[in-house]
Short mmCIF file of C-alpha atoms in Angstrom, two decimals:
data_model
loop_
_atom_site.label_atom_id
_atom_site.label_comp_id
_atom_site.label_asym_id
_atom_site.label_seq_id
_atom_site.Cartn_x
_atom_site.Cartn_y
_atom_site.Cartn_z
CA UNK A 1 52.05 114.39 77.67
CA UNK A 2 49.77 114.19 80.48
CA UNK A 3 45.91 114.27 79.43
CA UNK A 4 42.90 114.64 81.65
CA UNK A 5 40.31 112.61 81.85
CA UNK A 6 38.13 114.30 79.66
CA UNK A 7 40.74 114.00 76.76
CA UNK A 8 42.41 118.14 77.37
CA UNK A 9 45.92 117.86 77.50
CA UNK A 10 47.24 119.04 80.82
CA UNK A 11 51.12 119.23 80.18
CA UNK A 12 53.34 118.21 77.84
CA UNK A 13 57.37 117.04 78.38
CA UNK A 14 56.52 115.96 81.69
CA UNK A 15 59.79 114.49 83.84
CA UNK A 16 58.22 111.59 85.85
CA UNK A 17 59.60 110.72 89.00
CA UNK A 18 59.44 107.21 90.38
CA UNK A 19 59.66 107.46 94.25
CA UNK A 20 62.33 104.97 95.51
CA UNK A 21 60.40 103.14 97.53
CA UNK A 22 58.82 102.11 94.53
CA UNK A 23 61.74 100.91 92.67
CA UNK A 24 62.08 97.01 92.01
CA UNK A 25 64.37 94.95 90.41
CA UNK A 26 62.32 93.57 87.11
CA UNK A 27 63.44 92.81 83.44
CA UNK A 28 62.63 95.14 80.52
CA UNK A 29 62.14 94.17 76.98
CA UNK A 30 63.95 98.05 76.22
CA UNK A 31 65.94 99.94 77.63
CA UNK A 32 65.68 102.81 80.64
CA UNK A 33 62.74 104.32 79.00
CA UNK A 34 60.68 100.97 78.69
CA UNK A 35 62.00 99.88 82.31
CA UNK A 36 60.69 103.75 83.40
CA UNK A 37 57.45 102.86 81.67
CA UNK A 38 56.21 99.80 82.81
CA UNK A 39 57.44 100.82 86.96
CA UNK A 40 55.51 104.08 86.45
CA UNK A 41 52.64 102.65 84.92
CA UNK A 42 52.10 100.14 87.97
CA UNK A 43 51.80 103.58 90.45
CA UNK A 44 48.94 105.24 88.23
CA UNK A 45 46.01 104.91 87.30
CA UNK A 46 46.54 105.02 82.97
CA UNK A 47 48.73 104.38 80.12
CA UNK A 48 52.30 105.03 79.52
CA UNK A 49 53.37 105.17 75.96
CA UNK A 50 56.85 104.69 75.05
CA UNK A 51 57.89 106.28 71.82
CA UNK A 52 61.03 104.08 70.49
CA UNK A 53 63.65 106.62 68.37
CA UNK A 54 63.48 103.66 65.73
CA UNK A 55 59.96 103.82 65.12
CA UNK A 56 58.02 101.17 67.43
CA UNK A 57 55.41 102.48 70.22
CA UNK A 58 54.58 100.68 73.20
CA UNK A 59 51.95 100.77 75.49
CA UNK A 60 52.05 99.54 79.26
CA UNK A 61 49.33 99.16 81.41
CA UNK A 62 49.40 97.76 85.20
CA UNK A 63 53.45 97.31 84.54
CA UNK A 64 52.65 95.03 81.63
CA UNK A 65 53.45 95.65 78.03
CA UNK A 66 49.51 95.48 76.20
CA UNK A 67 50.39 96.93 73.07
CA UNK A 68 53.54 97.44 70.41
CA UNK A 69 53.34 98.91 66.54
CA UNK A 70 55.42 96.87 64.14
CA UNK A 71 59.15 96.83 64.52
CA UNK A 72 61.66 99.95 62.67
CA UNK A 73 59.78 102.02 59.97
#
């Protein structure tokens, strides 16, 4: 979900493409999605949430993991 500033959602099941020139190699506490996450959330300006299917959510910031619930349900 992408949300405006003002807190209106603008789209929802977004696809978000990291250019290649802004790939880099980098370790990842996850998998693809967490790797995804913390690369995209160095090009914007905002969060990237990470919604694990076992439960867990994680939040990166500036390519850096800020935030994660408690592990499974």
């Amino acid at each position: 979900v992408v949300i405006e500033d003002d807190g209106r959602v603008k789209s929802a099941r977004n696809w978000l493409m990291i250019p290649n020139d802004a790939m880099f190699a980098t370790k990842s506490e996850g998998g693809t999605r967490h790797l995804s996450a913390m690369m995209f959330s160095r090009l914007i300006k905002g969060l990237v949430f990470v919604i694990s299917s076992d439960g867990p959510v994680t939040l990166y910031v500036r390519g850096e993991k800020i935030f994660r619930t408690c592990e499974g349900r």
